[in-house]
Short mmCIF file of C-alpha atoms and ligand atoms in Angstrom, two decimals:
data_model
loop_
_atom_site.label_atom_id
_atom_site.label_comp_id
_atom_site.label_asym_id
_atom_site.label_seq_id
_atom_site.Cartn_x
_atom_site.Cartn_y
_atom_site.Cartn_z
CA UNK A 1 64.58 116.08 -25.45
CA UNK A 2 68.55 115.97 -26.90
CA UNK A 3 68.86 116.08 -30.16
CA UNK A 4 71.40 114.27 -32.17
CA UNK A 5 72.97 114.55 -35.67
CA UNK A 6 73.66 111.57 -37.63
CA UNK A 7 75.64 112.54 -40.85
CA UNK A 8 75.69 109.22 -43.40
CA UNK A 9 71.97 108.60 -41.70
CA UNK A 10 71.05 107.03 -44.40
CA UNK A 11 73.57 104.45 -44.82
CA UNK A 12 73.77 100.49 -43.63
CA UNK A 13 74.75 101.52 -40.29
CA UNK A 14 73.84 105.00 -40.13
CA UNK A 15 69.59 103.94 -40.63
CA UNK A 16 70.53 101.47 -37.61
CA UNK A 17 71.76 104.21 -35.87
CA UNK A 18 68.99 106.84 -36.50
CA UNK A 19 65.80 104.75 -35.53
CA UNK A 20 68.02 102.86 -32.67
CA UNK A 21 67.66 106.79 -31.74
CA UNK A 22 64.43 107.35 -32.37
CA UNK A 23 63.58 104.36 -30.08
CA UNK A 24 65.65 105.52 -27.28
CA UNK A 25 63.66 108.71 -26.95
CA UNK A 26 66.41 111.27 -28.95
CA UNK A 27 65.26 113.50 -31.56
CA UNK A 28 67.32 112.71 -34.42
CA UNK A 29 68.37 114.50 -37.93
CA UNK A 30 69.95 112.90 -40.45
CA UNK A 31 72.40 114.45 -43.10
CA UNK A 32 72.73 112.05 -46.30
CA UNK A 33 73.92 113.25 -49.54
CA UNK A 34 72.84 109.32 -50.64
CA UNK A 35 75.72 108.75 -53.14
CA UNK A 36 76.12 105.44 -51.21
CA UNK A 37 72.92 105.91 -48.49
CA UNK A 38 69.66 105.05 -49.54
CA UNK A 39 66.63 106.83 -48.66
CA UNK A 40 64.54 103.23 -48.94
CA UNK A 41 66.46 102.69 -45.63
CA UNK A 42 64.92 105.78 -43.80
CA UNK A 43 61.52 105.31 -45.40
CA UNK A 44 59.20 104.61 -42.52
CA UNK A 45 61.20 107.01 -40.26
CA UNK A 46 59.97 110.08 -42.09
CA UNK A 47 56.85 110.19 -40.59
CA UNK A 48 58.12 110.34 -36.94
CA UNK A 49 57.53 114.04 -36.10
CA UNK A 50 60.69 113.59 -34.07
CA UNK A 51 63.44 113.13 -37.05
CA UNK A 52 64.58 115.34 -40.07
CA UNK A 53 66.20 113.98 -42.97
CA UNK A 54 68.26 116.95 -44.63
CA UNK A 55 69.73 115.80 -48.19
CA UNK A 56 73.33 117.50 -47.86
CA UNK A 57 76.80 117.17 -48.59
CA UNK A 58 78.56 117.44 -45.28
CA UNK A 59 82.10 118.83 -47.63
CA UNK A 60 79.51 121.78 -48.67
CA UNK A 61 79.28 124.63 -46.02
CA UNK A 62 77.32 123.43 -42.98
CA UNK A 63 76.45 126.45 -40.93
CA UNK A 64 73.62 127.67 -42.64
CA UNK A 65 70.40 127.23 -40.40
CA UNK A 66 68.96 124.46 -43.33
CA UNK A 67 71.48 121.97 -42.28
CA UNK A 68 70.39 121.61 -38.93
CA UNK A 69 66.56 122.33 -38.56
CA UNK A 70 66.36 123.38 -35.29
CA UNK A 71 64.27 125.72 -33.07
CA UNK A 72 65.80 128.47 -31.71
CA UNK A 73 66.71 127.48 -27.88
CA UNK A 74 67.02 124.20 -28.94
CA UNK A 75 70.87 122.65 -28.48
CA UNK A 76 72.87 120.53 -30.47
CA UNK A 77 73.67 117.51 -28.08
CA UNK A 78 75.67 115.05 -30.39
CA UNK A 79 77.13 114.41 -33.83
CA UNK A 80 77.93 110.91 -35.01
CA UNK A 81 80.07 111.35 -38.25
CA UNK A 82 79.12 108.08 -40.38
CA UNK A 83 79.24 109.93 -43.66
CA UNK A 84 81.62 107.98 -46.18
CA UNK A 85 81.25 105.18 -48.90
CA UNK A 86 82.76 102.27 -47.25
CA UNK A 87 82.77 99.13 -49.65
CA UNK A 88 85.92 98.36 -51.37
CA UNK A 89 84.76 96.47 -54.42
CA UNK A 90 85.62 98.09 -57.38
CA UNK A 91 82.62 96.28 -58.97
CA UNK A 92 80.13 98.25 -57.08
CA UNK A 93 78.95 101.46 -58.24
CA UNK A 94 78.86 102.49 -54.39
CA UNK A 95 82.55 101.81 -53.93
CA UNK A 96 84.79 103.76 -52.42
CA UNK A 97 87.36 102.83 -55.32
CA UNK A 98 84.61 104.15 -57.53
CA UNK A 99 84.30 107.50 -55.23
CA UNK A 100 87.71 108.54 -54.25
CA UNK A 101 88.23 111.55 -54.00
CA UNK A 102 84.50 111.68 -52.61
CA UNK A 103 85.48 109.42 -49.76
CA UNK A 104 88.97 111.41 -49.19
CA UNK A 105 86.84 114.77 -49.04
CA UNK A 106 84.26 113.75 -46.75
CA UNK A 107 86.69 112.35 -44.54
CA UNK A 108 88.62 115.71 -44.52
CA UNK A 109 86.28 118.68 -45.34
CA UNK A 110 83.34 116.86 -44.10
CA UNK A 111 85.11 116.28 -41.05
CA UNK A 112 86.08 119.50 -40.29
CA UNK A 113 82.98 121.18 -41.07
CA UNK A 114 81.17 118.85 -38.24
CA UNK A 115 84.10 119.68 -35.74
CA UNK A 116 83.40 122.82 -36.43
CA UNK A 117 79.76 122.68 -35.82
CA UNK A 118 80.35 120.63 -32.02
CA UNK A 119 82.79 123.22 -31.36
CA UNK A 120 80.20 125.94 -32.08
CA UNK A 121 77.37 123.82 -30.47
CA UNK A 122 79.16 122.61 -28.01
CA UNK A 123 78.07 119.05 -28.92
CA UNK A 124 79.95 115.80 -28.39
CA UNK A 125 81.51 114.00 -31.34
CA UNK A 126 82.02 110.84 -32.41
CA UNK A 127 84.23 109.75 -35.60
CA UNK A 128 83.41 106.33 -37.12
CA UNK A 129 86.83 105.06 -38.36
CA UNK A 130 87.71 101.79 -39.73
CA UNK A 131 89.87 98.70 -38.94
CA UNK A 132 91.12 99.60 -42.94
CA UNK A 133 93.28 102.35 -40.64
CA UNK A 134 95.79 99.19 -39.73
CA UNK A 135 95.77 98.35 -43.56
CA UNK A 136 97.19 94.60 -44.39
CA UNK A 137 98.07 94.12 -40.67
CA UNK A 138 101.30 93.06 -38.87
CA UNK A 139 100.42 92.27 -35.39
CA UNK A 140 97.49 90.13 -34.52
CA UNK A 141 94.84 90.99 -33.02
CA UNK A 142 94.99 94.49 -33.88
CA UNK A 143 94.83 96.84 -30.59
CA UNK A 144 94.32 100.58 -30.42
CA UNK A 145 97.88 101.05 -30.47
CA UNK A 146 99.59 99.40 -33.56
CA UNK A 147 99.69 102.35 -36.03
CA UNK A 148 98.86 100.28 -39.00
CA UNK A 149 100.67 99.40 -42.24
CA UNK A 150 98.76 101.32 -45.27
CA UNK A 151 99.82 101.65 -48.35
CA UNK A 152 99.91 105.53 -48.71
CA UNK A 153 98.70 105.66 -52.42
CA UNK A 154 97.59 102.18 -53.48
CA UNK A 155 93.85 101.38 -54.19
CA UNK A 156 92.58 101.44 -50.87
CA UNK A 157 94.37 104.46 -49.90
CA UNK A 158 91.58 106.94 -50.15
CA UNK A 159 89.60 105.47 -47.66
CA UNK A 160 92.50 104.70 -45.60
CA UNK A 161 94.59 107.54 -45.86
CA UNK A 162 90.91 109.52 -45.39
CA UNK A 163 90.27 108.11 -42.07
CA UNK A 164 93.66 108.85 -40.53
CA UNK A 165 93.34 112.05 -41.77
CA UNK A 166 89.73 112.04 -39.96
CA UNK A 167 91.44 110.74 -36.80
CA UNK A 168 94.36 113.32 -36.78
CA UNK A 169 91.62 116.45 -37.48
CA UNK A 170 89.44 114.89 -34.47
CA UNK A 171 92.27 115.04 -32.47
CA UNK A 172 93.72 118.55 -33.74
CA UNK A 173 90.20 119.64 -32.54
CA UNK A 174 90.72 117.35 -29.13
CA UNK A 175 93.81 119.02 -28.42
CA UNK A 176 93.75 122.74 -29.78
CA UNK A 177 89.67 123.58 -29.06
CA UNK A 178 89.06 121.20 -26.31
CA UNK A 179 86.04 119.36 -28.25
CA UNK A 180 84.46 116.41 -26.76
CA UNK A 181 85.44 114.09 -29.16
CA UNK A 182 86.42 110.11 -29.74
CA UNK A 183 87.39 107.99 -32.00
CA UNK A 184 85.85 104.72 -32.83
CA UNK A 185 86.96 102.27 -35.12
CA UNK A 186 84.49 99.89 -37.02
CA UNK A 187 85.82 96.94 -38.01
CA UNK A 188 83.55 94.54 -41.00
CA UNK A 189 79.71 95.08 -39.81
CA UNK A 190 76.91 93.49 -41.45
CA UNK A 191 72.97 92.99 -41.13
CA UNK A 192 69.93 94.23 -42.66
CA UNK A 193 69.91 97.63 -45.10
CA UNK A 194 73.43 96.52 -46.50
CA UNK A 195 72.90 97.43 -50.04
CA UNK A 196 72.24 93.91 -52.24
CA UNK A 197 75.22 95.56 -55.01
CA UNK A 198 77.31 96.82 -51.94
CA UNK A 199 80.13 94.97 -53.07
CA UNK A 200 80.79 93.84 -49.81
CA UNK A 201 81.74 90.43 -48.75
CA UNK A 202 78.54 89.12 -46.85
CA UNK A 203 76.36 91.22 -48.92
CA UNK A 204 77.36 89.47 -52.14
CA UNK A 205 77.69 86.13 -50.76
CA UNK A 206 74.10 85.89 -49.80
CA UNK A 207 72.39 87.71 -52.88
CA UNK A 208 74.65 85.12 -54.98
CA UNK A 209 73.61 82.04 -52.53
CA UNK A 210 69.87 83.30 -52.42
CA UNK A 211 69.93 82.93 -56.67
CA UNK A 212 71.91 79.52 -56.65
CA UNK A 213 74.47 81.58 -58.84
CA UNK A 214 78.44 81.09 -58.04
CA UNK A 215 79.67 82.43 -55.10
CA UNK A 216 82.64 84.50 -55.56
CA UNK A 217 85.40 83.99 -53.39
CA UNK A 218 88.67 86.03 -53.82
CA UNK A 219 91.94 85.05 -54.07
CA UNK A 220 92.10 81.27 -52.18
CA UNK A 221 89.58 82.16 -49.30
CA UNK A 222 92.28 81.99 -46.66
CA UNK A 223 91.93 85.73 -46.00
CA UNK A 224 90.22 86.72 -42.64
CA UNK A 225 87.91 88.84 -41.45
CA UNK A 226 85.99 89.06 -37.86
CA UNK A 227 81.89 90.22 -38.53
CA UNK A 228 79.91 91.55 -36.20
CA UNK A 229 76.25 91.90 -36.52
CA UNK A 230 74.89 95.40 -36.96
CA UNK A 231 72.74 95.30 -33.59
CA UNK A 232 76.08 94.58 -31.74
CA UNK A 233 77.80 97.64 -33.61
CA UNK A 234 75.12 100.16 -32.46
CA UNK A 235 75.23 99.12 -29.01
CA UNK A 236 78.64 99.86 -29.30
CA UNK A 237 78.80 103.11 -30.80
CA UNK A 238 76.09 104.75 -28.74
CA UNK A 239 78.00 103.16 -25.57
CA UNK A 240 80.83 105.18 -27.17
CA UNK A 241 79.54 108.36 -27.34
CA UNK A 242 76.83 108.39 -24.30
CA UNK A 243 79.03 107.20 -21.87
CA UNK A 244 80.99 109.58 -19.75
CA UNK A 245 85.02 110.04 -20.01
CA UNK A 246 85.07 108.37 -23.40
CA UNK A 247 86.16 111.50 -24.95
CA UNK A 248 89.75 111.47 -26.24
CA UNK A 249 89.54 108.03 -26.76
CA UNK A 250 90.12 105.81 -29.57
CA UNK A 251 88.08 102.80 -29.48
CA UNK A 252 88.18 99.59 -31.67
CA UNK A 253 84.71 97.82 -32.07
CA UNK A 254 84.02 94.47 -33.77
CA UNK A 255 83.96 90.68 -33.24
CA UNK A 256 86.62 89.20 -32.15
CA UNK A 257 86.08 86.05 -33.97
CA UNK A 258 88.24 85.16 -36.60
CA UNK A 259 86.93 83.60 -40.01
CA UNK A 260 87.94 82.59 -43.30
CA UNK A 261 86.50 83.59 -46.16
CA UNK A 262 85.84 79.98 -48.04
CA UNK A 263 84.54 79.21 -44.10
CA UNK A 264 82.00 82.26 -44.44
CA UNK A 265 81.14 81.44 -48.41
CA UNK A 266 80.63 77.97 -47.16
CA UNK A 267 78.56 78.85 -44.40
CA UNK A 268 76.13 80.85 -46.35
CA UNK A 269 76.08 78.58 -48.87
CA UNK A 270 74.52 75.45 -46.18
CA UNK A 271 72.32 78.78 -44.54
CA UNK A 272 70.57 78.91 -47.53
CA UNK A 273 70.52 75.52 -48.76
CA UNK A 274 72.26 77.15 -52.05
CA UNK A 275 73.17 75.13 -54.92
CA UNK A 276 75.69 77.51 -56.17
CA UNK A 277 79.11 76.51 -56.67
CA UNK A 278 82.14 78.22 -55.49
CA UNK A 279 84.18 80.18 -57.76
CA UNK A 280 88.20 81.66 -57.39
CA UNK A 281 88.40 84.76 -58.32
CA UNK A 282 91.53 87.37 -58.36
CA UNK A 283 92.51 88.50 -55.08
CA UNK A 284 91.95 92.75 -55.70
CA UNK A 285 95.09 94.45 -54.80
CA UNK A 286 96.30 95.64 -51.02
CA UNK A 287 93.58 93.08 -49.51
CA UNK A 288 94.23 92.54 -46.03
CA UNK A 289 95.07 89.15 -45.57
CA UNK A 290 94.11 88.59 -41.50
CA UNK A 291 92.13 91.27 -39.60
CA UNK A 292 90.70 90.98 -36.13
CA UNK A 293 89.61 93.08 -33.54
CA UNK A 294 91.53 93.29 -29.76
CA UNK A 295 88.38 94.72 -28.27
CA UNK A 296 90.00 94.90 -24.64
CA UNK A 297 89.04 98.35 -24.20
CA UNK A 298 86.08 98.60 -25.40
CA UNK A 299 85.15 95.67 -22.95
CA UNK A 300 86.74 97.59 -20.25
CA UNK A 301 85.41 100.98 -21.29
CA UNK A 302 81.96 100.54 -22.43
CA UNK A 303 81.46 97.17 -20.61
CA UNK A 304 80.75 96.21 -24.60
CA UNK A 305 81.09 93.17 -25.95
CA UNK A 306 79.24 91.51 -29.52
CA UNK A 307 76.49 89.09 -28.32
CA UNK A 308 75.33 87.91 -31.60
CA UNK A 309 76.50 84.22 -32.98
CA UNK A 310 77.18 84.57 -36.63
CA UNK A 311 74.74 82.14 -37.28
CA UNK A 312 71.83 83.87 -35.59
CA UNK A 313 73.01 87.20 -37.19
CA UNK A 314 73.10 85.21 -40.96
CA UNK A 315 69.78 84.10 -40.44
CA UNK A 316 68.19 87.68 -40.21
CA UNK A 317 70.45 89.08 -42.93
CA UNK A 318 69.35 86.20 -45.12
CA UNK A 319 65.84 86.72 -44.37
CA UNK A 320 66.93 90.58 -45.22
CA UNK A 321 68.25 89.79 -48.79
CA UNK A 322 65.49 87.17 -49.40
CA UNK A 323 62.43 89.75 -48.93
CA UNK A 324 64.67 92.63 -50.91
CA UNK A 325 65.63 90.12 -54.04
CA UNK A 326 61.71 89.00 -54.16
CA UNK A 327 60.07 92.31 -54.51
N1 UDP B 1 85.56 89.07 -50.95
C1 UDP B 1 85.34 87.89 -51.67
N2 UDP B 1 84.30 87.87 -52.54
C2 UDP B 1 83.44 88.92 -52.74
C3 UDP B 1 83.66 90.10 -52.00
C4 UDP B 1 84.74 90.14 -51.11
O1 UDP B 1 86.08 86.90 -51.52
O2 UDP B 1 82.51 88.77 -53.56
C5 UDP B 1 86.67 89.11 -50.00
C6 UDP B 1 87.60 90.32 -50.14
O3 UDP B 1 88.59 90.08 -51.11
C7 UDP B 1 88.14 90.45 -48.73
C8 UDP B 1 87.01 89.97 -47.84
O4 UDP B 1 86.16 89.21 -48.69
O5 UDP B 1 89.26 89.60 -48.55
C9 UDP B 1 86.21 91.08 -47.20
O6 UDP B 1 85.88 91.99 -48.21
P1 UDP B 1 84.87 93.20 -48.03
O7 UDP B 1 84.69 93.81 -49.37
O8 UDP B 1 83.64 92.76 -47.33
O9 UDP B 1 85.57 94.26 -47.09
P2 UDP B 1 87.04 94.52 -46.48
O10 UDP B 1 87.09 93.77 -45.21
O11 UDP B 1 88.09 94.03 -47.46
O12 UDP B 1 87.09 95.99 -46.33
#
């Protein structure tokens, strides 16, 4: 049986990840120090005799024999590196405005100390990046090799600045150690186990449509964003690690369709028969104004492409928020 590390296991898409694992027939541990994660979203995984949850900070030291509970014999096979706050809403406690130099550290020491431990373990590696890489985009749709236009030291810029630095250590490690590692960029995910005070878009739209309290749209709503559903997104990123001569590669993953925001507030709003009323509020600063996938490769590559409609992915989120806001 191969045995995987997930480190930020116990995040939105990290939980995905882990029992997506579990399911497949992997033994899996997971590595959350939950300033962001939630242990609620691992609950009924504990008792599968086949995954660990270890409650670590992946910027502390991770060679001691704790952080990977292992029999002797028994091989590291992967390591998916999800670990990082990713929300930018400085409203929510879980932000990454609100954990900065948390979010620039795990990025950086975290990162190294898992290269490390595939180079050691000889275990293939996958770094989950972020579309936020291209930063308030130029050239439309954004491919793999537009290098991005980020504001080095704005608001955004420890999560930004953190994942290029996570993409240049990965490939340091690529180049210098020969580590079989890849890149893979995540552009705006959503689904089930997305925290209700996230921050993010979809996540506050629906806990605000769900209550009939004002939906908060930023700036005029013309901004875009493409979403993909989070069943979509872990096909994806286990194509992206499991499949051969990925390594060295860096891989955007997403939907390529395009939406507005006032189009997305307005959807959820008829989804859930809402009688809110939308509300303008300031647009926060260095917010992207268009971003969409070019997901050419990964189509080519992975033979990947997102198969949920928006609608039918709404529908379970929404049923998601609905049984969470109840209880
Ligand atoms: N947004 C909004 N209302 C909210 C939360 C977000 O209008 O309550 C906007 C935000 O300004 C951005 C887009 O929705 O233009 C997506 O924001 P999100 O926080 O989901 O992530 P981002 O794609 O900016 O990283």
């Amino acid at each position: 049986m191969q045995l995987v590390l997930v480190a930020g296991g116990a995040g939105f898409i990290g939980s995905h990840l882990c029992r997506s694992l579990l399911k497949d027939g992997y033994k899996v541990v997971c590595v959350d120090n939950l300033i962001t994660g939630d242990k609620k979203n691992i609950e009924d995984l504990l008792v599968n005799p086949e995954f660990k949850f270890v409650e670590q900070d992946i910027t502390k030291s991770v060679q001691s024999s704790k952080f990977i509970p292992i029999k002797s014999g028994q091989s590291l096979d992967y390591i998916f590196h999800l670990a990082s706050p990713a929300s930018p809403n400085k409203k929510s406690k879980r932000s990454y405005i609100n954990h900065p130099v948390e979010t620039l550290l795990v990025n950086s020491v975290g990162t190294f100390n898992l290269l490390e431990l595939a180079k050691k373990e000889n275990a293939k590696f996958l770094y989950a990046s972020s579309s936020e890489i291209y930063g308030d985009p130029k050239v439309f749709p954004q491919n793999e090799e537009y290098f991005g236009n980020v504001n080095p030291n704005g608001i955004r810029s420890c999560y930004d600045e953190g994942k290029r630095f996570g993409e240049a250590l990965t490939f340091a490690f690529i180049r210098k150690y020969k580590v079989n590692a890849r890149v893979i960029r995540i552009f705006n995910t959503y689904g089930q186990n997305m925290h209700i005070d996230d921050g993010r878009v979809v996540s506050n739209f629906i806990s605000q449509a769900v209550i009939n309290k004002p939906i908060t749209v930023y700036g005029d709503g013309s901004q875009t964003r493409s979403f993909c559903y989070i069943d979509d997104m872990i096909d994806g990123l286990k194509r992206s690690l499991f499949i051969d001569k990925t390594d060295k590669e860096v891989i955007n993953l997403g939907n390529p369709i395009e939406l507005t925001i006032i189009e997305l507030a307005g959807l959820i709003k008829k989804m859930t028969a809402s009688s809110s009323e939308i509300v303008f509020e300031k647009l926060p600063e260095d917010d992207p104004k268009r971003r969409r996938p070019d997901i050419a490769k990964a189509k080519r590559l992975l033979s990947w492409e997102p198969k949920v409609p928006i609608a039918q992915g709404l529908e379970k989120t929404i049923k998601y928020f609905k049984r969470v806001i109840e209880l």
